[in-house]
């Protein structure tokens, strides 16, 4: 290698180590930046040396990213702050008004919080994107290989319509010692809440009157508009079915049309028609099939308050949201309903370290990264989510400072090569004097 080649090698060393210091400085500056991924300059040989001689050689740098190394968890106790445990990136967009299929980026910065419109946005002003659940609580078929089905996640105040009650199940225990008395005691009563087609709550009343016959009760159902009907219920008092309903008799409808009452003695199921609108509401109520123990039973002892299992709900307004590790965003409504609103997908890549970096700790697809796949959190190779914290930078300050000292010494050594080569050239020039 000639003196001029040695000087060129030294210059390349200065440039390479300058690039390395630039990366180290950027890493140190972003040590506390949420979701930041460190990068470093890796030294590679520049030029070559032939077997019979040498050509110009030196050093160059290639930039390597540590996108797959996780940062530290920082608890914030803010429910909408999200951390990815494992692989994956959030899909975010800086301008959600411009369309959802363009301008999307990827980030690990999960410092999301609702803005004035209820859209979840992180500290860099990037909006979180997700798949919306339907009104039926089903996600349906979504395209996980494109942005087509994504939309901004919005947790602003919203409401759900009430749904009418269609089926009611009654279970509980009646005291057997109250029956068979010459003068039976007072009836036991319980009320059952149900919802009409507008989501408004109303109540039915069930009266259980012990009779003078052993193990026999008269059950009367009443509600809006008066009594609907009654039935005599007899329980088994011996054998393997002791305590379960034995039979239903004396079915009597007391309803005034268009209200209605019917009873199936084989199943123990009441069919009710409630006159509470232009179109009367219909529902069923199960007291328990003969020989079954999943409804009303009778045993010696105290009266057990009835347990009511009814569908339907009243109208509700969103009061809070929850995030689970599967990436689902749940809405909690003031009527007690818990309903899935969105699914937060995580983008995975064949080579996440090959992503192109951009501002605000974001990344873009590149030829080295491969295409993305929007996987459901916690499935396959996709990481899971933790609510209530953010992921910090994956920079190790001690490692960076150590590297800084190494690069400083390497820079000084390369500068010494240049000064030495310069002195040698001066000596060569002075040979003519």
Short mmCIF file of C-alpha atoms in Angstrom, two decimals:
data_model
loop_
_atom_site.label_atom_id
_atom_site.label_comp_id
_atom_site.label_asym_id
_atom_site.label_seq_id
_atom_site.Cartn_x
_atom_site.Cartn_y
_atom_site.Cartn_z
CA UNK A 1 0.00 0.00 0.00
CA UNK A 2 1.41 3.41 -0.97
CA UNK A 3 1.65 6.39 1.35
CA UNK A 4 -1.25 8.07 -0.44
CA UNK A 5 -3.32 4.90 -0.04
CA UNK A 6 -2.48 4.84 3.66
CA UNK A 7 -3.66 8.42 3.96
CA UNK A 8 -6.88 7.54 2.10
CA UNK A 9 -7.43 4.63 4.48
CA UNK A 10 -7.00 6.97 7.41
CA UNK A 11 -9.51 9.39 5.92
CA UNK A 12 -12.01 6.55 5.47
CA UNK A 13 -11.42 5.62 9.10
CA UNK A 14 -12.21 9.17 10.20
CA UNK A 15 -15.39 9.17 8.15
CA UNK A 16 -16.49 5.76 9.38
CA UNK A 17 -15.89 6.57 13.02
CA UNK A 18 -17.64 9.92 12.59
CA UNK A 19 -20.67 8.05 11.30
CA UNK A 20 -20.49 5.71 14.27
CA UNK A 21 -20.31 8.63 16.72
CA UNK A 22 -23.32 10.18 14.97
CA UNK A 23 -25.37 7.02 15.65
CA UNK A 24 -24.15 6.77 19.24
CA UNK A 25 -25.04 10.41 19.86
CA UNK A 26 -28.52 9.88 18.42
CA UNK A 27 -29.00 6.82 20.62
CA UNK A 28 -27.94 8.66 23.76
CA UNK A 29 -30.16 11.65 22.90
CA UNK A 30 -33.16 9.30 22.55
CA UNK A 31 -32.46 7.15 25.58
CA UNK A 32 -35.71 8.35 27.16
CA UNK A 33 -37.80 8.48 23.97
CA UNK A 34 -40.80 6.12 24.09
CA UNK A 35 -40.59 3.36 21.51
CA UNK A 36 -37.18 4.46 20.15
CA UNK A 37 -35.05 1.75 18.53
CA UNK A 38 -31.25 2.10 18.64
CA UNK A 39 -29.13 1.87 15.52
CA UNK A 40 -25.40 1.56 15.15
CA UNK A 41 -22.74 1.83 12.47
CA UNK A 42 -21.13 -1.50 11.70
CA UNK A 43 -17.63 -1.34 10.26
CA UNK A 44 -16.99 -3.17 6.96
CA UNK A 45 -13.91 -3.38 4.77
CA UNK A 46 -13.75 -1.00 1.83
CA UNK A 47 -11.58 -2.05 -1.11
CA UNK A 48 -9.53 -5.21 -1.39
CA UNK A 49 -5.99 -6.55 -1.26
CA UNK A 50 -4.76 -8.70 -4.15
CA UNK A 51 -2.48 -11.74 -3.73
CA UNK A 52 0.30 -10.11 -5.81
CA UNK A 53 -0.08 -6.62 -4.51
CA UNK A 54 -2.51 -4.19 -2.95
CA UNK A 55 -5.15 -1.78 -4.03
CA UNK A 56 -6.70 1.07 -2.16
CA UNK A 57 -8.34 -0.23 1.00
CA UNK A 58 -10.00 1.28 4.00
CA UNK A 59 -13.20 1.05 6.00
CA UNK A 60 -16.84 1.97 5.47
CA UNK A 61 -19.98 1.67 7.57
CA UNK A 62 -23.34 0.03 7.19
CA UNK A 63 -26.22 1.03 9.47
CA UNK A 64 -27.83 -1.74 11.50
CA UNK A 65 -31.09 -1.34 13.45
CA UNK A 66 -32.08 -3.12 16.64
CA UNK A 67 -35.83 -3.04 15.97
CA UNK A 68 -36.50 -6.47 17.47
CA UNK A 69 -34.88 -5.76 20.84
CA UNK A 70 -37.51 -4.73 23.39
CA UNK A 71 -37.26 -1.64 25.55
CA UNK A 72 -38.03 -1.36 29.24
CA UNK A 73 -41.61 -1.25 30.54
CA UNK A 74 -42.59 2.05 32.13
CA UNK A 75 -45.81 1.96 34.16
CA UNK A 76 -48.11 4.95 33.74
CA UNK A 77 -51.45 3.65 35.11
CA UNK A 78 -53.13 5.21 32.05
CA UNK A 79 -55.42 2.54 30.59
CA UNK A 80 -54.96 3.68 26.98
CA UNK A 81 -51.14 3.53 27.19
CA UNK A 82 -50.12 0.26 25.53
CA UNK A 83 -46.97 -1.84 25.52
CA UNK A 84 -46.14 -4.66 23.10
CA UNK A 85 -44.69 -7.77 24.72
CA UNK A 86 -42.83 -9.54 21.95
CA UNK A 87 -42.77 -8.84 18.23
CA UNK A 88 -45.02 -6.46 16.35
CA UNK A 89 -45.66 -2.78 15.70
CA UNK A 90 -48.70 -0.54 16.07
CA UNK A 91 -50.19 0.85 12.88
CA UNK A 92 -50.52 4.63 13.12
CA UNK A 93 -51.50 7.48 10.83
CA UNK A 94 -50.63 11.16 11.10
CA UNK A 95 -53.66 12.48 9.21
CA UNK A 96 -56.79 10.40 9.69
CA UNK A 97 -58.91 12.89 7.75
CA UNK A 98 -57.01 12.17 4.54
CA UNK A 99 -58.01 8.52 4.28
CA UNK A 100 -57.15 5.39 6.15
CA UNK A 101 -55.34 3.40 3.48
CA UNK A 102 -52.57 5.94 2.86
CA UNK A 103 -50.05 7.53 5.19
CA UNK A 104 -49.96 4.60 7.60
CA UNK A 105 -46.74 3.93 9.49
CA UNK A 106 -45.50 1.56 12.17
CA UNK A 107 -44.29 2.34 15.67
CA UNK A 108 -43.65 0.87 19.11
CA UNK A 109 -44.60 4.14 20.83
CA UNK A 110 -47.80 3.22 22.69
CA UNK A 111 -48.32 6.47 24.61
CA UNK A 112 -51.91 6.70 23.35
CA UNK A 113 -54.56 8.90 24.91
CA UNK A 114 -57.90 10.27 23.62
CA UNK A 115 -57.81 13.63 21.88
CA UNK A 116 -60.66 16.16 21.95
CA UNK A 117 -62.63 13.99 19.52
CA UNK A 118 -61.96 10.71 21.30
CA UNK A 119 -59.38 9.40 18.81
CA UNK A 120 -56.42 7.62 20.41
CA UNK A 121 -53.25 9.53 19.58
CA UNK A 122 -49.72 9.10 20.93
CA UNK A 123 -47.24 11.75 22.07
CA UNK A 124 -45.92 12.15 18.53
CA UNK A 125 -49.39 13.05 17.21
CA UNK A 126 -49.94 9.70 15.49
CA UNK A 127 -53.38 8.07 15.57
CA UNK A 128 -53.81 4.39 16.46
CA UNK A 129 -55.53 2.29 13.79
CA UNK A 130 -57.57 -0.86 14.31
CA UNK A 131 -60.37 -3.11 13.10
CA UNK A 132 -63.89 -2.16 14.26
CA UNK A 133 -66.24 -4.74 15.72
CA UNK A 134 -69.76 -4.88 14.34
CA UNK A 135 -72.91 -4.08 16.30
CA UNK A 136 -73.32 -7.82 16.87
CA UNK A 137 -69.97 -8.00 18.66
CA UNK A 138 -68.33 -9.91 15.79
CA UNK A 139 -65.17 -8.82 14.00
CA UNK A 140 -66.03 -10.58 10.77
CA UNK A 141 -63.63 -11.13 7.90
CA UNK A 142 -60.87 -8.49 7.72
CA UNK A 143 -57.96 -8.08 5.32
CA UNK A 144 -54.79 -8.50 7.38
CA UNK A 145 -52.43 -8.00 4.47
CA UNK A 146 -53.46 -4.42 3.69
CA UNK A 147 -54.71 -1.27 5.40
CA UNK A 148 -58.12 -1.43 3.69
CA UNK A 149 -60.18 -2.43 6.75
CA UNK A 150 -58.39 -0.25 9.31
CA UNK A 151 -59.94 2.82 10.86
CA UNK A 152 -58.96 5.21 13.68
CA UNK A 153 -59.79 3.90 17.14
CA UNK A 154 -62.26 6.29 18.72
CA UNK A 155 -63.38 5.99 22.34
CA UNK A 156 -65.54 9.11 22.50
CA UNK A 157 -68.86 8.93 24.30
CA UNK A 158 -71.13 6.57 22.44
CA UNK A 159 -74.27 4.67 23.25
CA UNK A 160 -75.75 1.28 22.54
CA UNK A 161 -79.39 0.61 21.84
CA UNK A 162 -81.35 -1.47 24.27
CA UNK A 163 -82.51 -4.94 23.28
CA UNK A 164 -85.80 -6.55 24.20
CA UNK A 165 -85.92 -9.48 26.60
CA UNK A 166 -86.89 -12.69 24.86
CA UNK A 167 -86.08 -15.43 27.37
CA UNK A 168 -86.09 -15.62 31.16
CA UNK A 169 -84.94 -18.49 33.35
CA UNK A 170 -86.06 -18.81 36.99
CA UNK A 171 -84.25 -20.93 39.58
CA UNK A 172 -84.47 -21.14 43.34
CA UNK A 173 -85.73 -23.29 46.22
CA UNK A 174 -89.19 -23.25 47.84
CA UNK A 175 -89.62 -24.51 51.45
CA UNK A 176 -91.53 -27.81 51.47
CA UNK A 177 -92.69 -27.42 55.07
CA UNK A 178 -94.90 -24.49 54.05
CA UNK A 179 -97.21 -26.81 52.06
CA UNK A 180 -99.82 -29.28 53.38
CA UNK A 181 -100.94 -26.98 56.21
CA UNK A 182 -104.62 -26.54 57.05
CA UNK A 183 -104.08 -22.81 56.87
CA UNK A 184 -101.24 -22.11 54.44
CA UNK A 185 -99.05 -19.09 55.08
CA UNK A 186 -98.55 -16.03 52.91
CA UNK A 187 -97.22 -16.23 49.40
CA UNK A 188 -93.56 -15.75 48.57
CA UNK A 189 -93.02 -13.17 45.86
CA UNK A 190 -90.16 -12.19 43.61
CA UNK A 191 -89.84 -9.68 40.80
CA UNK A 192 -88.20 -10.14 37.44
CA UNK A 193 -86.78 -7.21 35.46
CA UNK A 194 -87.19 -7.27 31.69
CA UNK A 195 -86.60 -4.81 28.86
CA UNK A 196 -88.98 -3.71 26.13
CA UNK A 197 -88.10 -2.99 22.51
CA UNK A 198 -86.91 0.52 23.41
CA UNK A 199 -84.54 -0.75 26.08
CA UNK A 200 -86.75 0.51 28.90
CA UNK A 201 -86.87 -1.59 32.06
CA UNK A 202 -90.10 -3.01 33.48
CA UNK A 203 -90.96 -5.78 35.92
CA UNK A 204 -92.94 -8.97 36.22
CA UNK A 205 -94.02 -10.35 39.59
CA UNK A 206 -94.13 -14.05 40.47
CA UNK A 207 -96.21 -15.17 43.45
CA UNK A 208 -95.64 -18.63 44.98
CA UNK A 209 -98.62 -19.49 47.20
CA UNK A 210 -98.30 -22.70 49.28
CA UNK A 211 -101.49 -24.81 49.26
CA UNK A 212 -103.12 -27.23 51.70
CA UNK A 213 -101.91 -30.13 49.53
CA UNK A 214 -98.44 -31.46 50.22
CA UNK A 215 -95.67 -30.27 47.91
CA UNK A 216 -98.06 -28.15 45.84
CA UNK A 217 -97.86 -24.44 44.97
CA UNK A 218 -100.02 -22.03 43.02
CA UNK A 219 -97.81 -19.83 40.85
CA UNK A 220 -99.23 -16.54 39.55
CA UNK A 221 -97.46 -14.25 37.08
CA UNK A 222 -98.43 -10.58 36.88
CA UNK A 223 -96.95 -7.46 35.37
CA UNK A 224 -97.86 -4.33 33.44
CA UNK A 225 -101.62 -4.40 32.96
CA UNK A 226 -102.42 -6.90 35.76
CA UNK A 227 -102.29 -10.69 36.11
CA UNK A 228 -101.28 -12.79 33.12
CA UNK A 229 -101.99 -16.29 34.33
CA UNK A 230 -101.44 -19.00 36.92
CA UNK A 231 -100.46 -22.66 37.16
CA UNK A 232 -100.40 -25.26 39.93
CA UNK A 233 -96.95 -26.73 40.47
CA UNK A 234 -96.37 -30.05 42.25
CA UNK A 235 -92.94 -31.32 43.33
CA UNK A 236 -91.56 -34.83 43.73
CA UNK A 237 -91.17 -35.76 47.42
CA UNK A 238 -89.23 -39.04 47.15
CA UNK A 239 -86.92 -41.05 44.92
CA UNK A 240 -84.01 -39.81 42.81
CA UNK A 241 -86.06 -36.83 41.55
CA UNK A 242 -87.10 -35.66 45.01
CA UNK A 243 -87.23 -31.87 45.05
CA UNK A 244 -87.69 -31.45 41.31
CA UNK A 245 -90.98 -30.46 39.63
CA UNK A 246 -93.35 -33.44 39.22
CA UNK A 247 -96.15 -31.88 37.19
CA UNK A 248 -97.97 -28.70 36.18
CA UNK A 249 -101.78 -28.52 36.29
CA UNK A 250 -104.65 -26.02 36.35
CA UNK A 251 -103.15 -23.74 33.73
CA UNK A 252 -105.29 -20.57 33.72
CA UNK A 253 -104.88 -17.53 31.51
CA UNK A 254 -105.88 -14.26 33.20
CA UNK A 255 -104.56 -11.98 30.46
CA UNK A 256 -106.70 -9.52 28.55
CA UNK A 257 -106.03 -9.40 24.81
CA UNK A 258 -103.77 -8.43 23.19
CA UNK A 259 -101.81 -9.62 26.24
CA UNK A 260 -101.49 -13.38 26.42
CA UNK A 261 -100.49 -16.30 28.61
CA UNK A 262 -99.77 -19.92 27.68
CA UNK A 263 -97.99 -22.73 29.49
CA UNK A 264 -96.29 -25.89 28.24
CA UNK A 265 -96.73 -28.50 30.99
CA UNK A 266 -94.17 -30.78 29.33
CA UNK A 267 -91.32 -28.26 29.51
CA UNK A 268 -92.42 -25.94 32.32
CA UNK A 269 -92.13 -22.96 29.99
CA UNK A 270 -94.42 -19.94 30.06
CA UNK A 271 -95.17 -17.96 26.89
CA UNK A 272 -96.06 -14.35 27.67
CA UNK A 273 -97.37 -11.58 25.46
CA UNK A 274 -96.91 -8.12 27.02
CA UNK A 275 -99.13 -5.32 25.76
CA UNK A 276 -96.50 -2.57 25.92
CA UNK A 277 -96.44 -1.17 22.39
CA UNK A 278 -98.09 -1.10 19.00
CA UNK A 279 -96.68 -4.57 18.53
CA UNK A 280 -96.96 -6.53 21.80
CA UNK A 281 -93.74 -7.99 23.16
CA UNK A 282 -93.40 -11.77 23.41
CA UNK A 283 -91.08 -13.70 25.70
CA UNK A 284 -90.69 -17.07 27.36
CA UNK A 285 -90.07 -17.87 31.01
CA UNK A 286 -88.80 -21.26 32.17
CA UNK A 287 -89.75 -22.54 35.63
CA UNK A 288 -88.08 -25.92 35.15
CA UNK A 289 -88.99 -29.10 33.29
CA UNK A 290 -90.51 -32.02 35.27
CA UNK A 291 -87.74 -34.12 36.78
CA UNK A 292 -85.07 -31.44 36.21
CA UNK A 293 -83.13 -29.47 38.82
CA UNK A 294 -82.09 -26.49 36.68
CA UNK A 295 -85.16 -24.41 37.54
CA UNK A 296 -87.40 -24.26 40.59
CA UNK A 297 -86.90 -26.88 43.28
CA UNK A 298 -88.47 -27.66 46.66
CA UNK A 299 -86.66 -28.84 49.77
CA UNK A 300 -87.08 -28.52 53.52
CA UNK A 301 -85.50 -25.38 54.88
CA UNK A 302 -85.63 -21.67 54.28
CA UNK A 303 -86.94 -19.95 51.20
CA UNK A 304 -84.10 -19.19 48.78
CA UNK A 305 -84.43 -15.95 46.83
CA UNK A 306 -84.97 -16.61 43.15
CA UNK A 307 -82.11 -16.34 40.68
CA UNK A 308 -83.14 -14.74 37.42
CA UNK A 309 -81.30 -15.24 34.15
CA UNK A 310 -82.74 -12.94 31.48
CA UNK A 311 -81.43 -11.66 28.18
CA UNK A 312 -82.01 -8.16 26.81
CA UNK A 313 -80.57 -4.89 28.05
CA UNK A 314 -81.48 -1.28 28.53
CA UNK A 315 -79.92 1.54 26.55
CA UNK A 316 -76.45 2.47 27.71
CA UNK A 317 -73.80 5.19 27.41
CA UNK A 318 -70.08 4.47 27.29
CA UNK A 319 -68.41 5.24 30.61
CA UNK A 320 -64.93 3.71 30.21
CA UNK A 321 -62.79 1.48 28.02
CA UNK A 322 -60.55 -1.48 28.76
CA UNK A 323 -57.74 -3.07 26.76
CA UNK A 324 -56.90 -6.76 27.00
CA UNK A 325 -53.74 -8.64 26.06
CA UNK A 326 -55.41 -9.94 22.90
CA UNK A 327 -55.64 -6.40 21.55
CA UNK A 328 -59.38 -5.98 22.03
CA UNK A 329 -60.74 -2.61 23.11
CA UNK A 330 -63.80 -3.11 25.33
CA UNK A 331 -66.45 -0.50 25.99
CA UNK A 332 -67.98 -0.45 29.48
CA UNK A 333 -71.49 1.06 29.46
CA UNK A 334 -73.54 2.43 32.33
CA UNK A 335 -76.12 -0.35 31.92
CA UNK A 336 -73.48 -2.94 32.84
CA UNK A 337 -72.86 -4.08 29.26
CA UNK A 338 -69.28 -4.89 28.26
CA UNK A 339 -68.92 -4.83 24.51
CA UNK A 340 -65.90 -5.18 22.15
CA UNK A 341 -65.36 -2.02 20.11
CA UNK A 342 -62.07 -2.49 18.27
CA UNK A 343 -59.27 -4.97 17.72
CA UNK A 344 -55.74 -3.54 17.74
CA UNK A 345 -53.64 -5.53 15.22
CA UNK A 346 -49.86 -5.73 15.41
CA UNK A 347 -47.82 -5.61 12.22
CA UNK A 348 -45.11 -8.25 11.87
CA UNK A 349 -42.41 -8.58 9.22
CA UNK A 350 -40.07 -11.24 7.93
CA UNK A 351 -37.16 -8.93 8.82
CA UNK A 352 -38.21 -6.16 11.19
CA UNK A 353 -34.60 -4.93 11.45
CA UNK A 354 -34.82 -4.09 7.74
CA UNK A 355 -37.57 -1.48 8.20
CA UNK A 356 -36.85 2.03 6.97
CA UNK A 357 -36.76 4.53 9.83
CA UNK A 358 -38.45 7.92 9.81
CA UNK A 359 -39.36 10.70 12.21
CA UNK A 360 -41.20 10.25 15.50
CA UNK A 361 -39.90 6.71 16.11
CA UNK A 362 -41.83 5.40 13.11
CA UNK A 363 -40.95 2.88 10.44
CA UNK A 364 -41.87 2.20 6.84
CA UNK A 365 -41.85 -0.97 4.75
CA UNK A 366 -38.65 -1.44 2.76
CA UNK A 367 -37.31 -4.01 0.34
CA UNK A 368 -35.28 -5.53 3.18
CA UNK A 369 -38.14 -5.81 5.67
CA UNK A 370 -40.63 -7.70 3.53
CA UNK A 371 -44.38 -7.13 3.55
CA UNK A 372 -46.38 -6.68 6.73
CA UNK A 373 -49.07 -8.88 8.24
CA UNK A 374 -51.60 -7.45 10.66
CA UNK A 375 -51.84 -10.28 13.18
CA UNK A 376 -54.10 -10.54 16.20
CA UNK A 377 -52.22 -9.88 19.43
CA UNK A 378 -51.04 -12.99 21.22
CA UNK A 379 -51.42 -15.30 18.21
CA UNK A 380 -48.60 -17.02 16.37
CA UNK A 381 -45.42 -14.96 16.40
CA UNK A 382 -47.33 -11.77 17.24
CA UNK A 383 -46.72 -10.29 20.68
CA UNK A 384 -49.38 -9.47 23.25
CA UNK A 385 -50.46 -6.12 24.70
CA UNK A 386 -50.18 -4.73 28.21
CA UNK A 387 -52.33 -1.78 29.24
CA UNK A 388 -51.26 0.90 31.69
CA UNK A 389 -47.69 1.51 30.55
CA UNK A 390 -45.40 2.37 27.66
CA UNK A 391 -42.27 0.82 26.22
CA UNK A 392 -39.20 2.95 26.61
CA UNK A 393 -36.14 3.12 24.39
CA UNK A 394 -34.02 -0.01 23.96
CA UNK A 395 -30.84 2.06 24.37
CA UNK A 396 -28.32 0.91 26.99
CA UNK A 397 -26.50 4.06 28.12
CA UNK A 398 -23.51 2.14 29.50
CA UNK A 399 -23.10 0.31 26.20
CA UNK A 400 -23.34 3.55 24.22
CA UNK A 401 -20.77 5.36 26.38
CA UNK A 402 -18.40 2.43 26.07
CA UNK A 403 -18.82 2.48 22.29
CA UNK A 404 -18.28 6.24 22.30
CA UNK A 405 -14.90 5.83 24.01
CA UNK A 406 -13.93 3.11 21.52
CA UNK A 407 -14.89 5.22 18.53
CA UNK A 408 -13.07 8.23 19.97
CA UNK A 409 -9.86 6.21 20.31
CA UNK A 410 -10.33 4.73 16.82
CA UNK A 411 -10.83 8.24 15.41
CA UNK A 412 -7.63 9.44 17.06
CA UNK A 413 -5.74 6.44 15.72
CA UNK A 414 -6.93 7.12 12.16
CA UNK A 415 -5.97 10.78 12.55
CA UNK A 416 -2.49 9.59 13.56
CA UNK A 417 -2.30 7.58 10.31
CA UNK A 418 -2.93 10.75 8.32
CA UNK A 419 -0.36 12.81 10.23
CA UNK A 420 2.21 10.04 9.95
CA UNK A 421 1.59 9.66 6.20
CA UNK A 422 1.89 13.42 5.85
CA UNK A 423 5.25 13.41 7.60
CA UNK A 424 6.44 10.59 5.34
CA UNK A 425 5.40 12.54 2.24
CA UNK A 426 7.26 15.58 3.55
CA UNK A 427 10.36 13.44 4.01
CA UNK A 428 10.00 12.21 0.43
CA UNK A 429 9.69 15.76 -0.87
CA UNK A 430 12.77 16.85 1.12
CA UNK A 431 14.91 14.18 -0.53
CA UNK A 432 15.33 16.50 -3.54
CA UNK A 433 16.71 19.36 -1.46
#
